PDB file of C-alpha atoms and ligand atoms in Angstrom:
ATOM      1  CA  MET A 773      -8.964  -3.780 -16.754  1.00 94.00           C
ATOM      2  CA  MET A 774      -5.415  -3.014 -15.927  1.00 97.00           C
ATOM      3  CA  GLU A 775      -2.170  -3.085 -17.898  1.00 98.00           C
ATOM      4  CA  LEU A 776       0.070  -5.815 -16.868  1.00 98.00           C
ATOM      5  CA  GLU A 777       2.897  -3.425 -16.178  1.00 98.00           C
ATOM      6  CA  ARG A 778       0.708  -1.457 -13.676  1.00 97.00           C
ATOM      7  CA  LEU A 779      -0.632  -4.500 -12.259  1.00 98.00           C
ATOM      8  CA  LEU A 780       2.783  -5.781 -11.288  1.00 98.00           C
ATOM      9  CA  ARG A 781       3.683  -2.280  -9.827  1.00 97.00           C
ATOM     10  CA  SER A 782       0.691  -2.436  -7.696  1.00 97.00           C
ATOM     11  CA  GLN A 783       1.658  -5.782  -6.270  1.00 98.00           C
ATOM     12  CA  GLY A 784       5.201  -4.707  -5.326  1.00 97.00           C
ATOM     13  CA  PHE A 785       7.221  -5.906  -8.156  1.00 98.00           C
ATOM     14  CA  GLY A 786       9.209  -2.608  -8.629  1.00 96.00           C
ATOM     15  CA  SER A 787       9.111   0.536 -10.903  1.00 96.00           C
ATOM     16  CA  ARG A 788       7.593   0.994 -14.287  1.00 96.00           C
ATOM     17  CA  ALA A 789      11.143   0.094 -15.767  1.00 97.00           C
ATOM     18  CA  GLU A 790      11.636  -2.772 -13.440  1.00 97.00           C
ATOM     19  CA  THR A 791       8.186  -4.402 -14.148  1.00 98.00           C
ATOM     20  CA  ARG A 792       8.627  -3.755 -17.955  1.00 98.00           C
ATOM     21  CA  ALA A 793      12.088  -5.595 -17.761  1.00 98.00           C
ATOM     22  CA  LEU A 794      10.456  -8.416 -16.053  1.00 98.00           C
ATOM     23  CA  ILE A 795       7.793  -8.846 -18.583  1.00 98.00           C
ATOM     24  CA  TRP A 796      10.130  -8.503 -21.593  1.00 98.00           C
ATOM     25  CA  ALA A 797      12.429 -11.102 -20.133  1.00 98.00           C
ATOM     26  CA  ALA A 798       9.349 -13.654 -20.236  1.00 98.00           C
ATOM     27  CA  ARG A 799       9.570 -14.067 -16.462  1.00 98.00           C
ATOM     28  CA  VAL A 800       5.677 -13.205 -15.975  1.00 98.00           C
ATOM     29  CA  SER A 801       2.814 -15.502 -16.778  1.00 98.00           C
ATOM     30  CA  VAL A 802      -0.818 -14.895 -16.497  1.00 97.00           C
ATOM     31  CA  ALA A 803      -3.217 -17.666 -15.926  1.00 88.00           C
ATOM     32  CA  GLY A 804      -0.496 -20.154 -16.834  1.00 91.00           C
ATOM     33  CA  GLU A 805       0.662 -18.399 -20.206  1.00 96.00           C
ATOM     34  CA  ILE A 806       3.772 -16.165 -20.459  1.00 98.00           C
ATOM     35  CA  CYS A 807       3.018 -12.765 -21.545  1.00 98.00           C
ATOM     36  CA  GLU A 808       5.613 -10.397 -22.979  1.00 98.00           C
ATOM     37  CA  ASP A 809       3.473  -7.386 -23.642  1.00 98.00           C
ATOM     38  CA  PRO A 810       3.640  -4.877 -20.746  1.00 97.00           C
ATOM     39  CA  VAL A 811       0.438  -3.027 -21.799  1.00 97.00           C
ATOM     40  CA  ALA A 812      -1.741  -6.218 -22.280  1.00 98.00           C
ATOM     41  CA  ARG A 813      -4.873  -5.557 -20.287  1.00 98.00           C
ATOM     42  CA  PHE A 814      -6.413  -7.993 -17.637  1.00 97.00           C
ATOM     43  CA  ASP A 815      -9.181  -7.740 -15.135  1.00 97.00           C
ATOM     44  CA  PRO A 816      -7.373  -7.712 -12.059  1.00 97.00           C
ATOM     45  CA  GLN A 817     -10.066  -9.051  -9.794  1.00 95.00           C
ATOM     46  CA  GLY A 818      -8.833 -12.594  -8.456  1.00 93.00           C
ATOM     47  CA  LEU A 819      -6.278 -12.667 -11.239  1.00 96.00           C
ATOM     48  CA  ARG A 820      -3.503 -15.347 -10.764  1.00 97.00           C
ATOM     49  CA  PHE A 821      -0.147 -14.685 -12.192  1.00 98.00           C
ATOM     50  CA  ALA A 822       3.434 -15.863 -11.732  1.00 98.00           C
ATOM     51  CA  VAL A 823       6.797 -14.249 -11.576  1.00 98.00           C
ATOM     52  CA  ASP A 824       9.861 -16.437 -11.994  1.00 97.00           C
ATOM     53  CA  GLY A 825       7.402 -19.405 -11.470  1.00 95.00           C
ATOM     54  CA  VAL A 826       6.177 -18.093  -8.042  1.00 96.00           C
ATOM     55  CA  GLU A 827       2.473 -17.751  -7.934  1.00 96.00           C
ATOM     56  CA  TRP A 828       0.620 -14.773  -6.759  1.00 97.00           C
ATOM     57  CA  THR A 829      -3.193 -13.732  -6.639  1.00 96.00           C
ATOM     58  CA  TYR A 830      -3.811 -10.110  -7.150  1.00 97.00           C
ATOM     59  CA  ARG A 831      -4.836  -8.136  -4.048  1.00 97.00           C
ATOM     60  CA  LYS A 832      -5.964  -4.613  -4.028  1.00 96.00           C
ATOM     61  CA  PHE A 833      -4.519  -4.349  -0.441  1.00 97.00           C
ATOM     62  CA  ALA A 834      -2.153  -6.727   1.347  1.00 97.00           C
ATOM     63  CA  TYR A 835      -3.196  -8.021   4.807  1.00 98.00           C
ATOM     64  CA  LEU A 836      -0.974 -10.305   6.511  1.00 98.00           C
ATOM     65  CA  ALA A 837      -0.445 -12.121   9.815  1.00 98.00           C
ATOM     66  CA  LEU A 838       3.029 -12.844  10.892  1.00 98.00           C
ATOM     67  CA  ASN A 839       3.991 -15.200  14.153  1.00 98.00           C
ATOM     68  CA  LYS A 840       6.643 -12.781  15.329  1.00 98.00           C
ATOM     69  CA  PRO A 841       9.816 -14.426  16.819  1.00 98.00           C
ATOM     70  CA  ASP A 842      11.666 -13.339  19.843  1.00 98.00           C
ATOM     71  CA  GLY A 843      14.610 -11.016  18.948  1.00 97.00           C
ATOM     72  CA  TYR A 844      13.098  -9.137  16.013  1.00 97.00           C
ATOM     73  CA  GLU A 845      12.456  -5.461  15.833  1.00 96.00           C
ATOM     74  CA  CYS A 846       9.203  -4.054  14.432  1.00 96.00           C
ATOM     75  CA  SER A 847      11.230  -1.302  12.597  1.00 93.00           C
ATOM     76  CA  GLN A 848      12.033  -0.720   9.074  1.00 90.00           C
ATOM     77  CA  ARG A 849      15.608   0.365   9.936  1.00 89.00           C
ATOM     78  CA  PRO A 850      16.431  -1.875  12.881  1.00 87.00           C
ATOM     79  CA  LEU A 851      19.413  -0.701  15.050  1.00 85.00           C
ATOM     80  CA  GLN A 852      20.906  -3.931  16.473  1.00 90.00           C
ATOM     81  CA  HIS A 853      18.521  -6.737  15.704  1.00 96.00           C
ATOM     82  CA  PRO A 854      16.812  -8.294  12.650  1.00 97.00           C
ATOM     83  CA  SER A 855      13.603  -6.659  11.546  1.00 97.00           C
ATOM     84  CA  VAL A 856      10.247  -8.451  11.130  1.00 98.00           C
ATOM     85  CA  TYR A 857      10.326  -6.904   7.616  1.00 97.00           C
ATOM     86  CA  SER A 858      13.259  -9.429   6.839  1.00 97.00           C
ATOM     87  CA  LEU A 859      10.816 -12.197   7.109  1.00 98.00           C
ATOM     88  CA  LEU A 860       8.702 -11.109   4.177  1.00 98.00           C
ATOM     89  CA  PRO A 861       9.248 -11.630   0.494  1.00 96.00           C
ATOM     90  CA  ALA A 862      10.522  -8.696  -1.728  1.00 95.00           C
ATOM     91  CA  ALA A 863       7.202  -8.195  -3.571  1.00 96.00           C
ATOM     92  CA  VAL A 864       5.237  -7.920  -0.149  1.00 97.00           C
ATOM     93  CA  LEU A 865       7.816  -5.400   1.032  1.00 96.00           C
ATOM     94  CA  GLY A 866       7.631  -3.497  -2.251  1.00 96.00           C
ATOM     95  CA  ARG A 867       3.984  -2.748  -1.462  1.00 96.00           C
ATOM     96  CA  GLY A 868       4.991  -0.805   1.488  1.00 95.00           C
ATOM     97  CA  VAL A 869       3.316  -2.939   4.081  1.00 97.00           C
ATOM     98  CA  GLN A 870       3.681  -1.744   7.779  1.00 97.00           C
ATOM     99  CA  ALA A 871       3.207  -3.221  11.121  1.00 97.00           C
ATOM    100  CA  VAL A 872      -0.328  -2.473  12.532  1.00 96.00           C
ATOM    101  CA  GLY A 873       1.204  -1.228  15.925  1.00 92.00           C
ATOM    102  CA  ARG A 874       4.333  -2.571  17.112  1.00 94.00           C
ATOM    103  CA  LEU A 875       5.362  -5.500  19.411  1.00 97.00           C
ATOM    104  CA  ASP A 876       8.547  -5.103  21.590  1.00 97.00           C
ATOM    105  CA  LEU A 877      11.917  -6.885  20.600  1.00 96.00           C
ATOM    106  CA  ASP A 878      11.179  -9.674  22.974  1.00 98.00           C
ATOM    107  CA  THR A 879       7.352 -10.010  22.501  1.00 98.00           C
ATOM    108  CA  THR A 880       6.295 -12.925  20.325  1.00 98.00           C
ATOM    109  CA  GLY A 881       3.030 -13.847  18.576  1.00 98.00           C
ATOM    110  CA  LEU A 882       0.296 -12.172  16.245  1.00 98.00           C
ATOM    111  CA  LEU A 883       1.598  -9.188  14.247  1.00 98.00           C
ATOM    112  CA  LEU A 884      -0.550  -7.759  11.459  1.00 98.00           C
ATOM    113  CA  LEU A 885       0.879  -5.905   8.506  1.00 98.00           C
ATOM    114  CA  THR A 886      -0.833  -4.104   5.752  1.00 98.00           C
ATOM    115  CA  ASP A 887      -0.450  -1.525   3.038  1.00 97.00           C
ATOM    116  CA  ASP A 888      -3.999  -0.162   3.696  1.00 97.00           C
ATOM    117  CA  GLY A 889      -3.533   2.973   5.745  1.00 95.00           C
ATOM    118  CA  ALA A 890      -7.234   3.439   6.770  1.00 95.00           C
ATOM    119  CA  PHE A 891      -7.165  -0.100   8.214  1.00 96.00           C
ATOM    120  CA  ILE A 892      -4.059   0.609  10.332  1.00 95.00           C
ATOM    121  CA  HIS A 893      -5.863   3.762  11.485  1.00 93.00           C
ATOM    122  CA  LYS A 894      -9.082   2.111  12.363  1.00 91.00           C
ATOM    123  CA  CYS A 895      -7.203  -0.818  14.215  1.00 91.00           C
ATOM    124  CA  THR A 896      -4.907   1.354  16.207  1.00 89.00           C
ATOM    125  CA  SER A 897      -7.520   4.028  17.108  1.00 87.00           C
ATOM    126  CA  PRO A 898      -8.108   4.199  20.870  1.00 84.00           C
ATOM    127  CA  ARG A 899     -11.757   5.016  20.346  1.00 87.00           C
ATOM    128  CA  LYS A 900     -12.213   1.674  18.478  1.00 88.00           C
ATOM    129  CA  ARG A 901     -11.125  -0.158  21.580  1.00 90.00           C
ATOM    130  CA  VAL A 902     -10.027  -3.320  19.605  1.00 93.00           C
ATOM    131  CA  PRO A 903      -9.214  -5.977  22.354  1.00 95.00           C
ATOM    132  CA  LYS A 904      -5.724  -7.391  22.126  1.00 96.00           C
ATOM    133  CA  VAL A 905      -5.239 -10.700  24.109  1.00 97.00           C
ATOM    134  CA  TYR A 906      -1.651 -11.414  25.588  1.00 98.00           C
ATOM    135  CA  GLN A 907      -0.371 -14.351  27.450  1.00 98.00           C
ATOM    136  CA  VAL A 908       1.842 -13.119  30.189  1.00 98.00           C
ATOM    137  CA  GLU A 909       4.535 -14.999  31.946  1.00 98.00           C
ATOM    138  CA  THR A 910       5.513 -13.275  35.268  1.00 98.00           C
ATOM    139  CA  ARG A 911       8.580 -13.533  37.245  1.00 98.00           C
ATOM    140  CA  HIS A 912       6.769 -13.761  40.565  1.00 98.00           C
ATOM    141  CA  ALA A 913       3.941 -15.966  41.598  1.00 98.00           C
ATOM    142  CA  ILE A 914       0.626 -14.074  40.751  1.00 98.00           C
ATOM    143  CA  ASN A 915      -1.797 -13.297  43.508  1.00 96.00           C
ATOM    144  CA  ALA A 916      -5.375 -12.359  43.712  1.00 96.00           C
ATOM    145  CA  GLU A 917      -4.603  -8.611  44.583  1.00 97.00           C
ATOM    146  CA  GLN A 918      -2.597  -8.267  41.361  1.00 97.00           C
ATOM    147  CA  VAL A 919      -5.465  -9.636  39.128  1.00 98.00           C
ATOM    148  CA  ALA A 920      -7.816  -7.363  41.023  1.00 98.00           C
ATOM    149  CA  ALA A 921      -5.566  -4.434  40.400  1.00 98.00           C
ATOM    150  CA  LEU A 922      -5.111  -5.200  36.705  1.00 98.00           C
ATOM    151  CA  LEU A 923      -9.028  -5.542  36.233  1.00 98.00           C
ATOM    152  CA  GLY A 924      -9.685  -2.567  38.591  1.00 97.00           C
ATOM    153  CA  GLY A 925      -7.251  -0.233  36.838  1.00 97.00           C
ATOM    154  CA  VAL A 926      -3.530   0.660  37.604  1.00 97.00           C
ATOM    155  CA  VAL A 927      -2.072   4.010  37.146  1.00 95.00           C
ATOM    156  CA  LEU A 928       1.066   4.338  34.942  1.00 93.00           C
ATOM    157  CA  HIS A 929       3.609   7.107  35.484  1.00 88.00           C
ATOM    158  CA  ASP A 930       2.689   9.107  32.277  1.00 85.00           C
ATOM    159  CA  ASP A 931      -1.041   9.205  32.689  1.00 86.00           C
ATOM    160  CA  PRO A 932      -3.106   9.738  36.010  1.00 90.00           C
ATOM    161  CA  GLN A 933      -6.037   8.083  34.534  1.00 92.00           C
ATOM    162  CA  PRO A 934      -6.110   4.280  35.570  1.00 95.00           C
ATOM    163  CA  ILE A 935      -5.968   1.695  32.836  1.00 96.00           C
ATOM    164  CA  ALA A 936      -7.798  -1.496  33.280  1.00 97.00           C
ATOM    165  CA  ALA A 937      -7.581  -4.748  31.630  1.00 97.00           C
ATOM    166  CA  THR A 938     -10.921  -5.841  30.266  1.00 97.00           C
ATOM    167  CA  ALA A 939     -10.139  -9.388  31.213  1.00 97.00           C
ATOM    168  CA  CYS A 940      -7.586 -11.211  33.394  1.00 98.00           C
ATOM    169  CA  VAL A 941      -7.430 -14.869  33.693  1.00 97.00           C
ATOM    170  CA  GLN A 942      -4.863 -16.552  35.750  1.00 97.00           C
ATOM    171  CA  LEU A 943      -3.700 -19.796  33.885  1.00 97.00           C
ATOM    172  CA  ASP A 944      -1.224 -21.164  36.580  1.00 97.00           C
ATOM    173  CA  GLU A 945       1.107 -19.764  39.166  1.00 97.00           C
ATOM    174  CA  ARG A 946       3.104 -17.478  36.708  1.00 98.00           C
ATOM    175  CA  ARG A 947       0.888 -17.096  33.794  1.00 98.00           C
ATOM    176  CA  LEU A 948      -2.091 -14.853  33.019  1.00 98.00           C
ATOM    177  CA  ARG A 949      -4.057 -14.288  29.900  1.00 98.00           C
ATOM    178  CA  LEU A 950      -4.694 -10.374  29.699  1.00 98.00           C
ATOM    179  CA  THR A 951      -6.912  -8.434  27.531  1.00 98.00           C
ATOM    180  CA  VAL A 952      -6.263  -4.646  26.746  1.00 97.00           C
ATOM    181  CA  THR A 953      -7.973  -2.242  24.371  1.00 94.00           C
ATOM    182  CA  GLN A 954      -5.338   0.408  24.196  1.00 89.00           C
ATOM    183  CA  GLY A 955      -1.867   0.155  22.360  1.00 84.00           C
ATOM    184  CA  ARG A 956       0.536   2.138  24.310  1.00 87.00           C
ATOM    185  CA  TYR A 957       4.370   1.843  24.533  1.00 89.00           C
ATOM    186  CA  HIS A 958       5.140  -1.054  26.691  1.00 95.00           C
ATOM    187  CA  LEU A 959       1.453  -1.220  27.970  1.00 96.00           C
ATOM    188  CA  VAL A 960       1.224  -4.593  29.252  1.00 98.00           C
ATOM    189  CA  LYS A 961       4.801  -4.580  30.815  1.00 98.00           C
ATOM    190  CA  ARG A 962       3.926  -1.464  32.470  1.00 97.00           C
ATOM    191  CA  MET A 963       0.520  -2.652  33.825  1.00 98.00           C
ATOM    192  CA  ILE A 964       2.032  -5.789  35.255  1.00 98.00           C
ATOM    193  CA  ALA A 965       4.799  -3.791  36.851  1.00 97.00           C
ATOM    194  CA  ALA A 966       2.304  -1.321  38.335  1.00 97.00           C
ATOM    195  CA  SER A 967       0.351  -4.248  39.716  1.00 97.00           C
ATOM    196  CA  GLY A 968       3.580  -5.343  41.634  1.00 96.00           C
ATOM    197  CA  ASN A 969       4.881  -8.148  39.286  1.00 97.00           C
ATOM    198  CA  ARG A 970       7.094  -8.265  36.308  1.00 98.00           C
ATOM    199  CA  VAL A 971       6.891  -9.733  32.773  1.00 98.00           C
ATOM    200  CA  GLU A 972       9.220 -12.474  31.708  1.00 98.00           C
ATOM    201  CA  ALA A 973       7.800 -13.384  28.545  1.00 98.00           C
ATOM    202  CA  LEU A 974       4.951 -11.658  26.553  1.00 98.00           C
ATOM    203  CA  HIS A 975       2.995 -13.511  23.579  1.00 98.00           C
ATOM    204  CA  ARG A 976       0.121 -11.830  21.598  1.00 98.00           C
ATOM    205  CA  LEU A 977      -2.628 -14.365  20.963  1.00 98.00           C
ATOM    206  CA  SER A 978      -5.321 -12.325  19.136  1.00 97.00           C
ATOM    207  CA  ILE A 979      -6.437  -8.866  17.843  1.00 96.00           C
ATOM    208  CA  GLY A 980     -10.132  -8.376  17.741  1.00 95.00           C
ATOM    209  CA  ALA A 981     -11.608 -11.690  16.589  1.00 95.00           C
ATOM    210  CA  LEU A 982      -8.608 -12.685  14.874  1.00 96.00           C
ATOM    211  CA  GLU A 983      -6.508 -15.451  16.534  1.00 96.00           C
ATOM    212  CA  LEU A 984      -2.962 -16.467  15.808  1.00 97.00           C
ATOM    213  CA  PRO A 985      -3.499 -19.773  13.990  1.00 95.00           C
ATOM    214  CA  ASP A 986      -1.787 -22.791  15.626  1.00 94.00           C
ATOM    215  CA  SER A 987      -0.603 -23.744  12.063  1.00 95.00           C
ATOM    216  CA  LEU A 988       1.484 -20.539  11.792  1.00 98.00           C
ATOM    217  CA  ALA A 989       4.900 -21.383  12.803  1.00 98.00           C
ATOM    218  CA  VAL A 990       7.256 -19.059  14.454  1.00 98.00           C
ATOM    219  CA  GLY A 991       8.696 -16.552  11.886  1.00 98.00           C
ATOM    220  CA  GLN A 992       6.015 -17.651   9.215  1.00 98.00           C
ATOM    221  CA  TRP A 993       3.527 -15.252   7.631  1.00 98.00           C
ATOM    222  CA  MET A 994       0.244 -15.778   5.812  1.00 98.00           C
ATOM    223  CA  TRP A 995      -2.288 -13.772   3.799  1.00 97.00           C
ATOM    224  CA  LEU A 996      -5.506 -12.750   5.652  1.00 96.00           C
ATOM    225  CA  ASP A 997      -8.732 -12.955   3.623  1.00 91.00           C
ATOM    226  CA  SER A 998     -10.944 -11.641   6.294  1.00 91.00           C
ATOM    227  CA  PRO A 999      -8.780  -8.841   7.909  1.00 94.00           C
ATOM    228  CA  GLU A1000     -11.906  -7.141   9.315  1.00 93.00           C
ATOM    229  CA  GLN A1001     -12.015  -9.811  11.933  1.00 92.00           C
ATOM    230  CA  ALA A1002      -9.078  -7.827  13.555  1.00 92.00           C
ATOM    231  CA  LEU A1003     -11.330  -4.797  13.887  1.00 93.00           C
ATOM    232  CA  GLN A1004     -14.070  -6.451  15.883  1.00 89.00           C
ATOM    233  CA  ALA A1005     -14.441  -4.614  19.215  1.00 80.00           C
ATOM    234  CA  GLU A1006     -15.771  -6.139  22.333  1.00 67.00           C
ATOM    235  CA  GLY A1007     -19.447  -6.895  22.162  1.00 54.00           C
TER     236      GLY A1007
HETATM  237  N1  LIG B 793       2.637  -4.483  25.863  1.00 64.30           N
HETATM  238  C1  LIG B 793       4.133  -4.496  25.936  1.00 64.30           C
HETATM  239  O1  LIG B 793       4.368  -4.148  26.960  1.00 64.30           O
HETATM  240  N2  LIG B 793       4.751  -4.897  24.863  1.00 64.30           N
HETATM  241  C2  LIG B 793       4.405  -5.337  23.689  1.00 64.30           C
HETATM  242  O2  LIG B 793       5.023  -5.711  22.943  1.00 64.30           O
HETATM  243  C3  LIG B 793       2.885  -5.170  23.535  1.00 64.30           C
HETATM  244  C4  LIG B 793       2.067  -4.844  24.427  1.00 64.30           C
END
């Protein structure tokens, strides 16, 4: 059982004083009934509540997928461009969600966010080898040597150890579907450059077994009920 005020704090609705103020102002209802008692106790498991008429379900941790638009930074304090965090509601931000790895300003597609630090660690750990699939548009026509180089391993300037894509499928003259299991800075762009081509557009399709749903419009986010799909390493 959890006191309403603590429950709201855990869900990102602010400090103790702020959540108390919300409750006293009759802005919070639980299972359809307004509750004005900050210390009323509820079983949080699956609890449905509303703040200012907006419905929420209690979640121990928040896991979400965002369809990242072009031109958004994966930074909490962006310098020149809007932040992906500006696409999320205040209560989600209030929980302290963070992106699970970053996408470049001009990369689009699947971005995971969570307030579960252990999950971020697992998903980004190089040892876990979680596959990430990108659709890559290239400047120049792709040739068989480039595909072979990406699959065989290319050497980047900061590491003598070659890095190989675990899959590379040419979709048409200037488009590839590339799978990588690392998460280094500009990794795909640098691999494509090292293969003798250049990235014009980059879109992430999946992380582990989790695919960007077609129904998720650009700039929209959704809760993930089975986030462990994103940890599924290659078989
Ligand atoms: N590789 C890149 O080069 N950029 C990204 O945003 C993600 C992977």
